[in-house]
Amino acid sequence: MRYEKHRKRKKRKSTSIVLILLVLFGATGGYAYYQYKQGVNQSLEKINNDENNVNEEVYTFEGKKDQYGATNILLLGSDAREGEKASRADTIMIAHYNEDKGTYKLTSIMRDIYVNIPGYGKHKINSAFMRGGPELMRKTIKENFDIDLQYFAIVDFQGFVQLIDEAFPQGVEINVEKKMSAYIDVPLEPGLQRLNGEQMLSFVRFRHDAIGDFGRVQRQQQALQAISEQLSGIQTIPKLPKLVGVVTPYINTNMDTGDILFMAKDFFAKDRGDIQTFRIPIENGYKDAKIKGEGSVLDLDLEMNREAFHQFLTQ
């Protein structure tokens, strides 16, 4: 008899624990959704638009995981002017995420490299996006560098600005190595300082100096590493739904919100160390050239760059 009473009490206790957990998970999920929608609405107010008119263009994308079991995300920075479609890819990057290894890597592809674009012949790689959207860019990268891309994300630069301002109310600490003023909206003075969203955009876009686009790519990688380091940690996870919501109206992607939150949570929850970075072309893996109809290009030693790229991915 006592045994039966004990078993019933134990069963009631287990049921209560399950119910409490379900309530907690439900409340957490509800709060996360509320934060996400709050972020979306905050950005929609800034762009004076509604959710049905943002990111209307639908792209096909036939990507998959790469041969090493990693997830690769094609990141394209869009610089569309008012009244234009997002027709130009000003920035080309690949984010690499290997769930089994718990590693995160970043590759920058310089927009002036001269490669074969399937169906169009040899051109600067950034023209692949203008000719056929992210799918043609995916095919171009696959043909030249033998790597598959599973997802794409086209980010309007104003989304970058809003994300920085939301995540870093005091700004991102970064060293500005020189005075920057030419062809950027917000001039920068040299020195270690905290930059807001508009200032960070100037930092990652400036390229009118002696090293041109090479310096810009280096600063982009420097900025992303600084952002990830200063945003990392378990305390960031509760902020993720709103941050994803803030950037959503500015992004066109084949990833759903669950994919983004899962990878972001994994990124911030793990002691991942530094993000490894890579650049195409590699040092001594190209030569400057002028091509009629294209202007100045970076003419690759394709085999050397492809081999170095795969070494980076597998190390």
Coordinates of C-alpha atoms in Angstrom, one line a residue:
M1 CA 0.0 0.0 0.0
R2 CA 2.7 2.4 1.0
Y3 CA 4.6 1.5 -2.2
E4 CA 1.5 2.3 -4.3
K5 CA 1.1 5.7 -2.6
H6 CA 4.8 6.4 -3.1
R7 CA 4.6 5.5 -6.8
K8 CA 1.5 7.7 -7.3
R9 CA 3.3 10.6 -5.6
K10 CA 6.3 10.0 -7.8
K11 CA 4.2 9.9 -10.9
R12 CA 2.4 13.2 -10.0
K13 CA 5.8 14.8 -9.3
S14 CA 7.1 13.7 -12.7
T15 CA 4.0 15.0 -14.4
S16 CA 4.3 18.3 -12.6
I17 CA 7.9 18.7 -13.7
V18 CA 7.0 18.0 -17.4
L19 CA 4.1 20.5 -17.2
I20 CA 6.4 23.1 -15.7
L21 CA 9.0 22.5 -18.4
L22 CA 6.4 22.8 -21.1
V23 CA 5.2 26.1 -19.7
L24 CA 8.7 27.4 -19.5
F25 CA 9.5 26.3 -23.1
G26 CA 6.2 27.9 -24.2
A27 CA 6.9 31.1 -22.4
T28 CA 10.5 31.2 -23.8
G29 CA 9.3 30.6 -27.3
G30 CA 6.6 33.2 -27.0
Y31 CA 9.0 35.8 -25.7
A32 CA 11.5 35.0 -28.5
Y33 CA 8.8 35.4 -31.1
Y34 CA 7.7 38.7 -29.5
Q35 CA 11.3 40.0 -29.6
Y36 CA 11.7 38.8 -33.2
K37 CA 8.5 40.7 -34.3
Q38 CA 9.6 43.7 -32.4
G39 CA 12.9 43.8 -34.3
V40 CA 11.1 43.4 -37.7
N41 CA 8.6 46.2 -36.9
Q42 CA 11.4 48.4 -35.7
S43 CA 13.2 48.1 -39.1
L44 CA 10.0 48.4 -41.1
E45 CA 9.3 51.7 -39.4
K46 CA 12.7 52.9 -40.5
I47 CA 12.3 52.0 -44.1
N48 CA 8.6 53.2 -44.2
N49 CA 7.4 50.0 -45.8
D50 CA 5.4 46.9 -45.0
E51 CA 6.4 43.3 -44.6
N52 CA 4.7 42.3 -47.9
N53 CA 6.8 44.7 -50.0
V54 CA 10.2 43.9 -48.6
N55 CA 12.4 41.4 -50.5
E56 CA 9.8 40.7 -53.1
E57 CA 12.2 39.1 -55.6
V58 CA 12.4 35.4 -55.2
Y59 CA 15.6 33.6 -56.4
T60 CA 16.1 30.0 -57.2
F61 CA 19.1 28.4 -55.6
E62 CA 20.1 24.8 -56.0
G63 CA 22.8 24.6 -53.4
K64 CA 23.8 21.8 -51.1
K65 CA 26.4 21.0 -48.4
D66 CA 29.9 20.7 -49.6
Q67 CA 32.0 17.5 -50.0
Y68 CA 33.4 18.0 -46.5
G69 CA 30.0 18.0 -44.8
A70 CA 30.1 21.7 -44.1
T71 CA 27.4 24.4 -44.7
N72 CA 28.5 27.3 -46.8
I73 CA 26.5 30.5 -47.0
L74 CA 27.1 32.9 -49.9
L75 CA 27.0 36.4 -48.5
L76 CA 26.4 39.2 -51.0
G77 CA 26.5 42.9 -50.0
S78 CA 23.9 44.9 -52.1
D79 CA 24.4 48.5 -52.9
A80 CA 21.1 49.2 -54.7
R81 CA 20.2 52.9 -55.0
E82 CA 16.7 54.2 -54.4
G83 CA 14.3 53.0 -57.1
E84 CA 16.7 50.2 -58.2
K85 CA 16.6 46.5 -57.7
A86 CA 19.4 44.9 -55.7
S87 CA 21.4 44.3 -58.9
R88 CA 25.0 44.8 -57.9
A89 CA 27.1 42.7 -55.6
D90 CA 29.5 45.0 -53.9
T91 CA 30.8 42.4 -51.5
I92 CA 31.2 38.7 -52.0
M93 CA 31.9 36.4 -49.1
I94 CA 31.4 32.8 -48.1
A95 CA 30.7 31.9 -44.5
H96 CA 31.7 28.3 -43.7
Y97 CA 30.0 26.4 -40.8
N98 CA 31.0 22.8 -39.9
E99 CA 28.6 21.6 -37.2
D100 CA 30.6 18.4 -36.6
K101 CA 33.9 20.2 -36.0
G102 CA 32.2 23.3 -34.4
T103 CA 34.3 25.6 -36.7
Y104 CA 33.4 28.9 -38.4
K105 CA 35.5 30.3 -41.3
L106 CA 35.1 33.2 -43.6
T107 CA 36.3 33.6 -47.2
S108 CA 36.4 36.9 -49.1
I109 CA 36.3 36.8 -52.9
M110 CA 37.5 40.0 -54.5
R111 CA 35.0 41.3 -57.0
D112 CA 37.5 42.0 -59.8
I113 CA 38.9 38.4 -60.2
Y114 CA 38.6 37.3 -63.8
V115 CA 36.9 33.9 -64.1
N116 CA 34.7 31.8 -66.3
I117 CA 31.0 32.5 -65.8
P118 CA 28.9 29.5 -67.0
G119 CA 27.1 30.4 -70.2
Y120 CA 28.8 33.8 -70.5
G121 CA 32.6 33.2 -70.9
K122 CA 35.2 35.1 -68.9
H123 CA 34.3 38.2 -66.9
K124 CA 34.8 39.8 -63.5
I125 CA 33.1 37.5 -60.9
N126 CA 30.8 40.3 -59.6
S127 CA 29.0 40.4 -63.0
A128 CA 27.7 36.8 -62.3
F129 CA 25.2 38.3 -59.9
M130 CA 24.0 40.9 -62.3
R131 CA 23.6 38.3 -65.1
G132 CA 21.9 35.5 -63.1
G133 CA 21.4 36.3 -59.5
P134 CA 22.8 34.2 -56.6
E135 CA 22.3 30.9 -58.5
L136 CA 24.7 32.0 -61.3
M137 CA 27.1 33.2 -58.6
R138 CA 26.9 29.8 -57.0
K139 CA 27.5 28.0 -60.3
T140 CA 30.5 30.3 -61.0
I141 CA 32.1 29.6 -57.6
K142 CA 31.4 25.8 -58.0
E143 CA 32.9 25.7 -61.5
N144 CA 36.1 27.7 -60.6
F145 CA 36.7 26.6 -57.1
D146 CA 34.9 23.3 -56.7
I147 CA 32.9 24.0 -53.6
D148 CA 29.1 23.8 -53.1
L149 CA 27.1 26.5 -51.4
Q150 CA 23.9 25.6 -49.5
Y151 CA 22.5 29.0 -48.7
F152 CA 22.6 32.6 -49.9
A153 CA 21.9 35.9 -48.2
I154 CA 21.8 39.2 -50.0
V155 CA 22.1 42.0 -47.4
D156 CA 21.3 45.6 -48.0
F157 CA 24.0 47.8 -46.4
Q158 CA 21.3 49.6 -44.4
G159 CA 20.6 46.3 -42.7
F160 CA 24.2 46.2 -41.6
V161 CA 23.9 49.7 -40.1
Q162 CA 20.7 48.9 -38.2
L163 CA 22.1 45.6 -36.9
I164 CA 25.2 47.4 -35.5
D165 CA 23.2 50.1 -33.9
E166 CA 20.9 47.6 -32.2
A167 CA 23.6 45.2 -31.1
F168 CA 26.1 47.9 -30.0
P169 CA 24.4 50.9 -28.5
Q170 CA 27.9 52.2 -27.5
G171 CA 29.4 51.3 -30.9
V172 CA 32.0 48.7 -32.0
E173 CA 35.5 49.2 -30.7
I174 CA 37.9 49.1 -33.7
N175 CA 41.2 50.6 -34.8
V176 CA 40.9 52.9 -37.7
E177 CA 44.4 52.8 -39.2
K178 CA 44.2 55.9 -41.3
K179 CA 42.0 58.9 -42.2
M180 CA 39.2 57.8 -44.5
S181 CA 37.1 60.3 -46.4
A182 CA 37.0 59.7 -50.1
Y183 CA 33.7 58.4 -51.5
I184 CA 32.2 57.5 -48.2
D185 CA 29.2 59.2 -46.4
V186 CA 30.8 59.5 -43.0
P187 CA 34.5 60.5 -42.8
L188 CA 36.7 58.7 -40.2
E189 CA 39.7 59.9 -38.3
P190 CA 42.5 57.4 -37.3
G191 CA 42.7 55.8 -33.9
L192 CA 41.1 53.2 -31.6
Q193 CA 37.5 54.2 -31.2
R194 CA 33.9 53.1 -31.0
L195 CA 32.0 53.3 -34.3
N196 CA 28.2 53.3 -34.8
G197 CA 26.5 51.7 -37.7
E198 CA 27.0 54.5 -40.3
Q199 CA 30.7 54.8 -39.3
M200 CA 31.2 51.1 -39.5
L201 CA 29.7 51.1 -43.0
S202 CA 32.2 53.7 -44.0
F203 CA 35.0 51.6 -42.5
V204 CA 34.1 48.5 -44.4
R205 CA 33.5 50.3 -47.7
F206 CA 36.5 52.6 -47.9
R207 CA 38.9 51.6 -50.7
H208 CA 40.3 54.8 -52.2
D209 CA 43.8 54.5 -51.1
A210 CA 47.1 53.0 -52.4
I211 CA 45.9 49.3 -51.9
G212 CA 42.4 49.8 -53.1
D213 CA 40.1 46.8 -52.8
F214 CA 42.7 44.7 -51.1
G215 CA 42.5 47.1 -48.1
R216 CA 38.8 47.1 -48.2
V217 CA 38.6 43.3 -48.0
Q218 CA 41.1 43.3 -45.1
R219 CA 39.0 45.8 -43.2
Q220 CA 35.8 43.8 -43.9
Q221 CA 37.3 40.8 -42.3
Q222 CA 38.7 42.8 -39.4
A223 CA 35.3 44.4 -38.8
L224 CA 33.5 41.0 -38.8
Q225 CA 36.0 39.5 -36.4
A226 CA 35.7 42.5 -34.0
I227 CA 31.9 42.3 -34.2
S228 CA 31.9 38.6 -33.4
E229 CA 34.3 38.9 -30.5
Q230 CA 32.4 41.8 -28.9
L231 CA 29.0 40.2 -29.5
S232 CA 30.0 36.7 -28.5
G233 CA 29.1 34.9 -25.2
I234 CA 26.2 33.2 -23.6
Q235 CA 24.7 36.6 -22.6
T236 CA 24.1 37.3 -26.3
I237 CA 21.7 34.4 -26.9
P238 CA 18.6 36.1 -25.5
K239 CA 19.2 39.1 -27.9
L240 CA 19.3 36.9 -31.0
P241 CA 15.6 36.9 -31.9
K242 CA 15.4 40.7 -31.9
L243 CA 18.7 41.0 -33.8
V244 CA 17.5 38.5 -36.5
G245 CA 14.2 40.5 -36.6
V246 CA 16.0 43.8 -37.1
V247 CA 18.0 42.5 -40.1
T248 CA 15.2 40.5 -41.7
P249 CA 13.5 43.3 -43.7
Y250 CA 16.9 44.1 -45.2
I251 CA 17.9 40.6 -46.2
N252 CA 16.9 38.3 -49.1
T253 CA 17.8 34.7 -48.3
N254 CA 16.7 31.1 -48.8
M255 CA 17.4 30.4 -45.1
D256 CA 14.4 30.3 -42.8
T257 CA 14.4 32.1 -39.4
G258 CA 14.9 28.7 -37.6
D259 CA 18.1 28.0 -39.6
I260 CA 19.5 31.5 -38.8
L261 CA 18.7 31.3 -35.1
F262 CA 20.1 27.7 -34.8
M263 CA 23.5 28.6 -36.4
A264 CA 23.7 31.9 -34.5
K265 CA 22.9 30.3 -31.2
D266 CA 25.5 27.6 -31.9
F267 CA 28.0 30.3 -32.8
F268 CA 27.6 32.3 -29.7
A269 CA 27.2 29.4 -27.3
K270 CA 30.5 27.7 -28.2
D271 CA 34.1 28.5 -27.3
R272 CA 35.0 28.5 -30.9
G273 CA 38.2 30.6 -30.8
D274 CA 39.1 33.0 -33.5
I275 CA 37.3 32.9 -36.9
Q276 CA 39.7 31.9 -39.5
T277 CA 39.7 34.0 -42.7
F278 CA 40.9 33.6 -46.2
R279 CA 41.1 35.7 -49.4
I280 CA 40.8 34.9 -53.0
P281 CA 43.1 35.6 -54.7
I282 CA 46.0 34.5 -52.5
E283 CA 49.3 36.3 -52.4
N284 CA 51.3 35.6 -55.6
G285 CA 48.3 33.8 -57.0
Y286 CA 47.3 36.4 -59.5
K287 CA 48.6 39.2 -61.8
D288 CA 47.1 42.5 -62.7
A289 CA 45.8 42.7 -66.2
K290 CA 43.7 44.9 -68.4
I291 CA 41.0 43.3 -70.5
K292 CA 39.1 45.1 -73.3
G293 CA 35.5 45.7 -72.1
E294 CA 36.4 44.7 -68.5
G295 CA 39.0 47.2 -67.5
S296 CA 41.5 46.3 -64.8
V297 CA 41.1 42.7 -63.5
L298 CA 42.9 40.2 -61.3
D299 CA 44.0 37.3 -63.5
L300 CA 44.2 34.2 -61.4
D301 CA 46.4 31.2 -61.2
L302 CA 43.3 29.2 -60.8
E303 CA 44.8 25.9 -59.8
M304 CA 47.0 27.6 -57.1
N305 CA 44.0 29.5 -55.6
R306 CA 41.7 26.5 -55.7
E307 CA 44.3 24.3 -54.0
A308 CA 45.0 26.8 -51.3
F309 CA 41.2 27.4 -50.8
H310 CA 40.6 23.7 -50.2
Q311 CA 43.5 23.5 -47.8
F312 CA 42.0 26.3 -45.8
L313 CA 38.6 24.6 -45.7
T314 CA 40.0 21.2 -44.5
Q315 CA 42.7 22.3 -42.0

